Amino acid sequence: MSEKSNKLAELGEFGLIKSLHAKCRSTSSDVLIGIGDDAAAIRPQKQNTLITSDMMIEGIHFDLSFTTFHQLGHKFLAVNISDIFAMGGSPKHFIVSIGIPPEVKVSDIKDLYSGIMKIAKQHKISLIGGDTCTSPKGLTLSGTLLGSTKQPITRAGARAGDSIYVTAELGDSAMGLNLLQRSSRKVLKFSSSSPGLKLKKKHLLPGPTPLKNRSKVTSMIDLSDGLLSDLSHICDESSLGAVIYEEQVPVSKELIIMSKKLGLDPLQLALKGGEDYALLFTSPNNIRANAFKIGEIIPKGRYIVDSIGRKITFKAEGYDHFIKT
Ligand code: ADP
Ligand code: MG
């Protein structure tokens, strides 16, 4: 990608693809043909293949006034990785389709791909292809990630009596977004350890982590739309109910500090704020390392038990693209 040509219009689609080819060449032995031909070719895998797809649309999923292209590239692949982890799989091959508005600079696209490639390397993922188009308005990204698993873990396997777990503290990303929207400034470095900065980082650079010991896991989902919404998917698919204990929902000290400052309720952010990209799972085992137990699967009904023992019915509240709040 030539730094001399500032706008993509000057480099053209083929110039862009050529430079991507050079930058993103796969060295993985299971990729027979990567970027550069009419289709990619990969060797058959020993395990089952998982396929997931996620779109990110400017103005809906991201705001370039406080997101750098590098951060966007990271998050774009991270949200796809999170779906593969939610099925109990390992991510392998990524396909990227982009619609680019004419004003976007070549260096921006280069930054986007360096963000994608950085997290791809961390997880040993190969970028094997995609498609490139101009977009009359707004940047559009669509990613398809292939993964592998011996045994997919679905949303439908929960059983009454199972415990409900989450793998991380919740609500940080929602608070981070709130802070970013207030300041509308780009955070280029995260060298300071201020609570606000930590929360912004959680929003901009989510770090999905797989669940290591999955042998007794009965159902799993990643937390993208908010705890209540995502737990409702497990209840719906498993035809069961759930009870969660307010006091057991894990929240970070940074979230508590910033909530106090802004007069917000950290619990509401943990229950309904989305984009945590942690895992929510059920298991009959009562104690699990590296996860927080927040409740139980019950035959019927959906409740939150508050700090003084009251049972409050909950609905699937969280982010829904087609419902205006
Ligand atoms: P075709 O016209 O046959 O669709 P393209 O010229 O669009 O072919 O693509 C050529 C090669 O570049 C293919 O391997 C394709 O997968 C890859 N490619 C195109 N756009 C992208 C992109 N945005 N990211 C990664 N790979 C891409
Ligand atoms: Mg094409």
CSV table of C-alpha atoms and ligand atoms in Angstrom, one decimal:
chain,number,residue,atom,x,y,z
A,1,MET,CA,0.0,0.0,0.0
A,2,SER,CA,1.7,3.2,-1.1
A,3,GLU,CA,1.7,6.0,1.5
A,4,LYS,CA,2.0,8.5,-1.4
A,5,SER,CA,-1.6,7.8,-2.6
A,6,ASN,CA,-3.6,9.4,0.1
A,7,LYS,CA,-7.1,8.4,-1.0
A,8,LEU,CA,-8.2,4.9,-2.0
A,9,ALA,CA,-9.6,6.2,-5.2
A,10,GLU,CA,-6.0,6.7,-6.4
A,11,LEU,CA,-4.8,3.3,-5.4
A,12,GLY,CA,-7.9,1.4,-6.7
A,13,GLU,CA,-9.5,-1.8,-5.6
A,14,PHE,CA,-6.7,-4.0,-7.2
A,15,GLY,CA,-3.9,-1.9,-5.7
A,16,LEU,CA,-5.5,-2.3,-2.3
A,17,ILE,CA,-6.0,-6.1,-2.7
A,18,LYS,CA,-2.4,-6.4,-3.9
A,19,SER,CA,-1.1,-4.7,-0.8
A,20,LEU,CA,-3.3,-6.7,1.4
A,21,HIS,CA,-2.0,-9.8,-0.1
A,22,ALA,CA,1.6,-8.8,0.7
A,23,LYS,CA,0.7,-7.7,4.2
A,24,CYS,CA,-1.6,-10.5,5.3
A,25,ARG,CA,0.1,-13.6,3.6
A,26,SER,CA,-0.9,-16.7,5.5
A,27,THR,CA,1.9,-19.1,6.6
A,28,SER,CA,-0.4,-21.6,8.1
A,29,SER,CA,0.0,-25.1,6.6
A,30,ASP,CA,-3.8,-25.7,6.4
A,31,VAL,CA,-4.2,-22.8,4.0
A,32,LEU,CA,-3.6,-24.1,0.4
A,33,ILE,CA,-4.6,-20.8,-1.3
A,34,GLY,CA,-5.0,-17.6,0.6
A,35,ILE,CA,-5.7,-14.0,-0.6
A,36,GLY,CA,-5.1,-13.4,-4.3
A,37,ASP,CA,-7.2,-16.0,-6.3
A,38,ASP,CA,-10.9,-16.3,-7.0
A,39,ALA,CA,-11.4,-18.3,-3.9
A,40,ALA,CA,-9.4,-19.5,-0.9
A,41,ALA,CA,-8.7,-23.2,-0.3
A,42,ILE,CA,-8.2,-24.8,3.0
A,43,ARG,CA,-7.4,-28.4,4.0
A,44,PRO,CA,-10.3,-30.4,5.6
A,45,GLN,CA,-10.1,-30.2,9.4
A,46,LYS,CA,-10.1,-33.2,11.7
A,47,GLN,CA,-12.8,-31.7,13.9
A,48,ASN,CA,-16.2,-30.1,13.1
A,49,THR,CA,-16.1,-26.7,11.3
A,50,LEU,CA,-17.8,-23.7,13.0
A,51,ILE,CA,-18.8,-20.7,10.9
A,52,THR,CA,-19.8,-17.3,12.3
A,53,SER,CA,-20.4,-14.0,10.7
A,54,ASP,CA,-20.6,-10.5,12.2
A,55,MET,CA,-21.2,-7.1,10.6
A,56,MET,CA,-20.1,-3.7,11.9
A,57,ILE,CA,-21.7,-0.6,10.5
A,58,GLU,CA,-20.4,2.9,11.0
A,59,GLY,CA,-22.9,4.9,13.1
A,60,ILE,CA,-24.5,1.7,14.6
A,61,HIS,CA,-21.6,-0.4,15.9
A,62,PHE,CA,-18.8,2.1,16.0
A,63,ASP,CA,-18.1,5.8,16.0
A,64,LEU,CA,-14.9,7.0,14.2
A,65,SER,CA,-14.8,10.2,16.3
A,66,PHE,CA,-13.5,8.2,19.2
A,67,THR,CA,-12.4,4.9,17.6
A,68,THR,CA,-9.1,4.6,15.8
A,69,PHE,CA,-9.0,2.3,12.7
A,70,HIS,CA,-6.5,0.1,14.5
A,71,GLN,CA,-8.9,-0.4,17.4
A,72,LEU,CA,-11.7,-1.0,15.0
A,73,GLY,CA,-9.8,-3.8,13.3
A,74,HIS,CA,-9.1,-5.4,16.6
A,75,LYS,CA,-12.7,-5.2,17.8
A,76,PHE,CA,-14.0,-6.4,14.4
A,77,LEU,CA,-12.1,-9.7,14.7
A,78,ALA,CA,-12.6,-9.9,18.5
A,79,VAL,CA,-16.4,-10.0,18.2
A,80,ASN,CA,-16.2,-12.9,15.7
A,81,ILE,CA,-13.7,-14.8,17.9
A,82,SER,CA,-16.1,-14.4,20.8
A,83,ASP,CA,-18.8,-16.3,18.9
A,84,ILE,CA,-16.4,-19.2,18.1
A,85,PHE,CA,-15.4,-19.4,21.8
A,86,ALA,CA,-19.0,-19.3,22.7
A,87,MET,CA,-19.5,-22.6,20.8
A,88,GLY,CA,-16.5,-24.2,22.5
A,89,GLY,CA,-14.3,-23.9,19.5
A,90,SER,CA,-10.9,-22.5,18.3
A,91,PRO,CA,-10.9,-19.8,15.6
A,92,LYS,CA,-8.9,-20.6,12.4
A,93,HIS,CA,-9.7,-18.6,9.2
A,94,PHE,CA,-11.1,-15.1,8.7
A,95,ILE,CA,-12.7,-13.6,5.6
A,96,VAL,CA,-13.2,-9.8,5.5
A,97,SER,CA,-15.6,-7.8,3.3
A,98,ILE,CA,-15.5,-4.0,3.4
A,99,GLY,CA,-17.5,-1.2,2.0
A,100,ILE,CA,-15.2,1.9,2.0
A,101,PRO,CA,-16.4,5.5,1.6
A,102,PRO,CA,-14.3,7.5,-0.9
A,103,GLU,CA,-13.0,9.9,1.8
A,104,VAL,CA,-11.2,7.1,3.7
A,105,LYS,CA,-7.4,7.3,3.4
A,106,VAL,CA,-5.1,4.4,2.4
A,107,SER,CA,-3.3,4.8,5.8
A,108,ASP,CA,-6.7,4.3,7.6
A,109,ILE,CA,-7.3,1.0,5.8
A,110,LYS,CA,-3.7,0.0,6.6
A,111,ASP,CA,-4.3,0.7,10.3
A,112,LEU,CA,-7.6,-1.3,10.2
A,113,TYR,CA,-5.8,-4.3,8.8
A,114,SER,CA,-2.9,-4.0,11.2
A,115,GLY,CA,-5.5,-4.1,14.0
A,116,ILE,CA,-7.0,-7.2,12.5
A,117,MET,CA,-3.6,-8.9,11.9
A,118,LYS,CA,-2.4,-8.1,15.4
A,119,ILE,CA,-5.2,-10.0,17.2
A,120,ALA,CA,-5.2,-12.6,14.3
A,121,LYS,CA,-1.6,-13.5,15.2
A,122,GLN,CA,-2.4,-13.7,18.9
A,123,HIS,CA,-5.0,-16.4,18.2
A,124,LYS,CA,-3.2,-18.0,15.2
A,125,ILE,CA,-5.9,-17.0,12.8
A,126,SER,CA,-5.2,-16.7,9.0
A,127,LEU,CA,-6.9,-14.0,6.9
A,128,ILE,CA,-7.8,-15.9,3.7
A,129,GLY,CA,-9.9,-13.5,1.7
A,130,GLY,CA,-12.7,-11.1,1.4
A,131,ASP,CA,-14.3,-8.5,-0.9
A,132,THR,CA,-13.8,-4.8,-1.4
A,133,CYS,CA,-16.4,-2.3,-2.5
A,134,THR,CA,-16.9,1.5,-2.4
A,135,SER,CA,-19.7,2.6,0.0
A,136,PRO,CA,-21.6,5.8,-0.8
A,137,LYS,CA,-21.9,6.6,3.0
A,138,GLY,CA,-20.2,5.1,6.0
A,139,LEU,CA,-17.7,2.3,6.5
A,140,THR,CA,-19.2,-1.2,6.5
A,141,LEU,CA,-17.4,-4.3,7.7
A,142,SER,CA,-18.5,-7.9,7.4
A,143,GLY,CA,-16.4,-10.7,8.8
A,144,THR,CA,-16.8,-14.5,8.5
A,145,LEU,CA,-14.7,-16.6,10.9
A,146,LEU,CA,-14.2,-20.3,10.6
A,147,GLY,CA,-13.3,-22.4,13.6
A,148,SER,CA,-13.1,-25.9,14.7
A,149,THR,CA,-14.5,-27.9,17.6
A,150,LYS,CA,-14.8,-31.5,18.6
A,151,GLN,CA,-18.2,-30.9,20.1
A,152,PRO,CA,-20.2,-27.6,19.7
A,153,ILE,CA,-21.7,-26.2,22.9
A,154,THR,CA,-25.1,-24.7,22.1
A,155,ARG,CA,-27.5,-22.4,23.9
A,156,ALA,CA,-30.0,-25.3,24.2
A,157,GLY,CA,-28.3,-27.7,26.6
A,158,ALA,CA,-29.0,-26.1,30.0
A,159,ARG,CA,-30.7,-28.3,32.7
A,160,ALA,CA,-32.7,-27.4,35.7
A,161,GLY,CA,-30.4,-27.3,38.7
A,162,ASP,CA,-27.4,-26.2,36.7
A,163,SER,CA,-25.4,-23.2,38.0
A,164,ILE,CA,-25.0,-20.1,35.9
A,165,TYR,CA,-21.6,-18.6,35.4
A,166,VAL,CA,-19.9,-15.7,33.7
A,167,THR,CA,-16.2,-15.5,33.0
A,168,ALA,CA,-15.6,-11.8,33.7
A,169,GLU,CA,-16.8,-8.7,35.5
A,170,LEU,CA,-19.7,-7.1,33.6
A,171,GLY,CA,-20.7,-3.6,32.6
A,172,ASP,CA,-17.3,-2.2,32.0
A,173,SER,CA,-17.7,-1.9,28.2
A,174,ALA,CA,-21.1,-0.1,28.5
A,175,MET,CA,-19.5,2.4,31.0
A,176,GLY,CA,-16.5,2.8,28.7
A,177,LEU,CA,-18.8,3.6,25.8
A,178,ASN,CA,-20.6,6.1,28.0
A,179,LEU,CA,-17.3,7.8,28.8
A,180,LEU,CA,-16.1,7.8,25.2
A,181,GLN,CA,-19.4,9.4,24.1
A,182,ARG,CA,-19.0,12.1,26.7
A,183,SER,CA,-15.4,13.0,25.8
A,184,SER,CA,-15.6,12.1,22.0
A,185,ARG,CA,-11.7,12.1,21.9
A,186,LYS,CA,-9.6,9.3,20.5
A,187,VAL,CA,-7.6,7.4,23.1
A,188,LEU,CA,-4.4,6.4,21.3
A,189,LYS,CA,-2.5,4.9,24.2
A,190,PHE,CA,-3.6,3.2,27.4
A,191,SER,CA,-0.5,3.8,29.4
A,192,SER,CA,-2.3,5.4,32.4
A,193,SER,CA,-4.2,3.2,34.8
A,194,SER,CA,-7.0,5.6,35.6
A,195,PRO,CA,-10.3,3.9,36.1
A,196,GLY,CA,-11.9,5.8,33.2
A,197,LEU,CA,-9.2,4.8,30.8
A,198,LYS,CA,-9.4,1.1,31.8
A,199,LEU,CA,-13.1,1.1,31.1
A,200,LYS,CA,-12.7,2.8,27.7
A,201,LYS,CA,-10.1,0.2,26.8
A,202,LYS,CA,-12.6,-2.6,27.7
A,203,HIS,CA,-15.0,-1.1,25.2
A,204,LEU,CA,-12.5,-0.4,22.4
A,205,LEU,CA,-10.3,-3.5,22.7
A,206,PRO,CA,-12.3,-6.4,24.0
A,207,GLY,CA,-10.2,-9.5,24.7
A,208,PRO,CA,-12.2,-12.6,24.3
A,209,THR,CA,-10.9,-15.6,26.3
A,210,PRO,CA,-11.9,-19.2,25.7
A,211,LEU,CA,-13.2,-21.3,28.6
A,212,LYS,CA,-10.5,-23.9,29.3
A,213,ASN,CA,-12.3,-26.7,31.0
A,214,ARG,CA,-15.5,-27.3,29.1
A,215,SER,CA,-16.1,-30.9,30.0
A,216,LYS,CA,-19.1,-30.3,32.2
A,217,VAL,CA,-20.5,-27.2,30.4
A,218,THR,CA,-24.1,-27.8,29.3
A,219,SER,CA,-24.8,-24.5,27.4
A,220,MET,CA,-22.9,-21.4,26.5
A,221,ILE,CA,-23.3,-18.0,24.8
A,222,ASP,CA,-21.1,-14.9,24.5
A,223,LEU,CA,-22.2,-11.7,26.2
A,224,SER,CA,-22.8,-9.3,23.4
A,225,ASP,CA,-26.2,-7.8,23.9
A,226,GLY,CA,-26.3,-7.7,27.8
A,227,LEU,CA,-26.6,-10.4,30.5
A,228,LEU,CA,-30.4,-10.4,30.8
A,229,SER,CA,-30.8,-10.6,27.0
A,230,ASP,CA,-28.2,-13.3,26.5
A,231,LEU,CA,-29.3,-15.3,29.5
A,232,SER,CA,-32.9,-15.2,28.0
A,233,HIS,CA,-31.5,-16.8,24.9
A,234,ILE,CA,-30.3,-19.8,26.9
A,235,CYS,CA,-33.7,-19.9,28.8
A,236,ASP,CA,-35.6,-19.8,25.5
A,237,GLU,CA,-33.5,-22.4,23.7
A,238,SER,CA,-33.3,-24.7,26.7
A,239,SER,CA,-37.1,-24.2,27.5
A,240,LEU,CA,-36.2,-23.4,31.2
A,241,GLY,CA,-36.1,-20.5,33.6
A,242,ALA,CA,-33.3,-18.8,35.6
A,243,VAL,CA,-32.7,-17.0,38.8
A,244,ILE,CA,-29.7,-14.7,39.3
A,245,TYR,CA,-28.5,-13.1,42.6
A,246,GLU,CA,-27.8,-9.4,42.3
A,247,GLU,CA,-25.0,-9.6,44.8
A,248,GLN,CA,-23.2,-12.3,42.9
A,249,VAL,CA,-23.1,-10.4,39.6
A,250,PRO,CA,-19.4,-9.4,39.4
A,251,VAL,CA,-18.5,-5.7,38.8
A,252,SER,CA,-15.1,-4.1,38.7
A,253,LYS,CA,-13.9,-1.5,41.2
A,254,GLU,CA,-13.4,0.9,38.2
A,255,LEU,CA,-17.1,0.5,37.3
A,256,ILE,CA,-18.1,1.3,40.9
A,257,ILE,CA,-15.8,4.4,41.1
A,258,MET,CA,-17.1,5.8,37.8
A,259,SER,CA,-20.7,5.0,38.4
A,260,LYS,CA,-20.5,6.9,41.7
A,261,LYS,CA,-19.0,9.9,39.9
A,262,LEU,CA,-21.7,9.9,37.2
A,263,GLY,CA,-24.7,9.0,39.3
A,264,LEU,CA,-25.2,5.7,37.4
A,265,ASP,CA,-26.2,2.3,38.7
A,266,PRO,CA,-23.3,-0.2,38.1
A,267,LEU,CA,-25.7,-3.1,38.5
A,268,GLN,CA,-28.0,-1.9,35.7
A,269,LEU,CA,-24.9,-1.6,33.4
A,270,ALA,CA,-23.8,-5.1,34.4
A,271,LEU,CA,-27.3,-6.5,33.7
A,272,LYS,CA,-28.2,-4.6,30.6
A,273,GLY,CA,-25.1,-3.0,29.1
A,274,GLY,CA,-23.8,-5.1,26.2
A,275,GLU,CA,-20.5,-5.8,24.5
A,276,ASP,CA,-18.8,-7.5,27.4
A,277,TYR,CA,-17.6,-10.3,25.1
A,278,ALA,CA,-17.2,-12.6,28.1
A,279,LEU,CA,-18.8,-16.0,28.2
A,280,LEU,CA,-22.1,-17.0,30.0
A,281,PHE,CA,-22.4,-20.7,30.6
A,282,THR,CA,-24.2,-23.3,32.7
A,283,SER,CA,-22.8,-26.3,34.4
A,284,PRO,CA,-24.0,-28.8,37.0
A,285,ASN,CA,-20.7,-28.4,38.9
A,286,ASN,CA,-21.1,-26.1,41.8
A,287,ILE,CA,-17.6,-24.7,42.0
A,288,ARG,CA,-15.6,-23.7,38.8
A,289,ALA,CA,-12.3,-22.0,38.7
A,290,ASN,CA,-11.9,-18.8,36.8
A,291,ALA,CA,-15.7,-18.0,36.6
A,292,PHE,CA,-18.2,-16.3,38.8
A,293,LYS,CA,-21.3,-18.1,39.8
A,294,ILE,CA,-24.3,-15.8,39.5
A,295,GLY,CA,-27.4,-18.0,39.8
A,296,GLU,CA,-29.2,-21.2,38.8
A,297,ILE,CA,-31.3,-22.6,36.1
A,298,ILE,CA,-34.8,-23.4,37.3
A,299,PRO,CA,-37.8,-25.1,35.6
A,300,LYS,CA,-39.8,-21.9,35.1
A,301,GLY,CA,-39.7,-18.1,35.5
A,302,ARG,CA,-36.9,-15.5,35.2
A,303,TYR,CA,-36.0,-13.7,38.4
A,304,ILE,CA,-33.3,-11.5,39.9
A,305,VAL,CA,-33.0,-11.7,43.7
A,306,ASP,CA,-32.0,-8.4,45.1
A,307,SER,CA,-29.8,-7.6,48.1
A,308,ILE,CA,-32.7,-7.9,50.6
A,309,GLY,CA,-34.0,-11.1,49.1
A,310,ARG,CA,-36.9,-9.8,46.9
A,311,LYS,CA,-37.6,-11.7,43.7
A,312,ILE,CA,-38.0,-9.4,40.7
A,313,THR,CA,-39.1,-10.8,37.3
A,314,PHE,CA,-36.8,-9.9,34.5
A,315,LYS,CA,-37.3,-9.6,30.7
A,316,ALA,CA,-34.8,-9.9,27.9
A,317,GLU,CA,-33.5,-6.3,28.2
A,318,GLY,CA,-30.5,-5.4,26.2
A,319,TYR,CA,-29.6,-4.2,22.8
A,320,ASP,CA,-31.9,-5.0,20.0
A,321,HIS,CA,-31.3,-3.5,16.5
A,322,PHE,CA,-34.9,-3.4,15.6
A,323,ILE,CA,-36.5,-2.1,18.7
A,324,LYS,CA,-36.2,1.6,19.5
A,325,THR,CA,-35.7,2.4,23.2
B,1,ADP,P1,-13.3,-11.4,-7.4
B,1,ADP,O1,-13.4,-10.3,-8.4
B,1,ADP,O2,-13.1,-12.7,-8.1
B,1,ADP,O3,-14.2,-11.4,-6.3
B,1,ADP,P2,-11.4,-9.8,-6.0
B,1,ADP,O4,-10.6,-9.0,-7.0
B,1,ADP,O5,-12.5,-9.2,-5.3
B,1,ADP,O6,-11.8,-11.1,-6.8
B,1,ADP,O7,-10.4,-10.5,-4.9
B,1,ADP,C1,-9.1,-11.0,-5.2
B,1,ADP,C2,-8.6,-11.6,-4.0
B,1,ADP,O8,-8.5,-10.7,-2.9
B,1,ADP,C3,-9.4,-12.7,-3.4
B,1,ADP,O9,-8.5,-13.7,-2.9
B,1,ADP,C4,-10.2,-12.1,-2.3
B,1,ADP,O10,-10.6,-13.0,-1.3
B,1,ADP,C5,-9.2,-11.1,-1.8
B,1,ADP,N1,-9.8,-9.9,-1.2
B,1,ADP,C6,-10.5,-8.9,-1.8
B,1,ADP,N2,-10.9,-7.9,-1.0
B,1,ADP,C7,-10.4,-8.3,0.2
B,1,ADP,C8,-10.4,-7.7,1.5
B,1,ADP,N3,-11.1,-6.5,1.8
B,1,ADP,N4,-9.7,-8.3,2.5
B,1,ADP,C9,-9.1,-9.5,2.3
B,1,ADP,N5,-9.0,-10.1,1.2
B,1,ADP,C10,-9.7,-9.5,0.1
B,2,MG,MG,-14.4,-9.7,-5.1
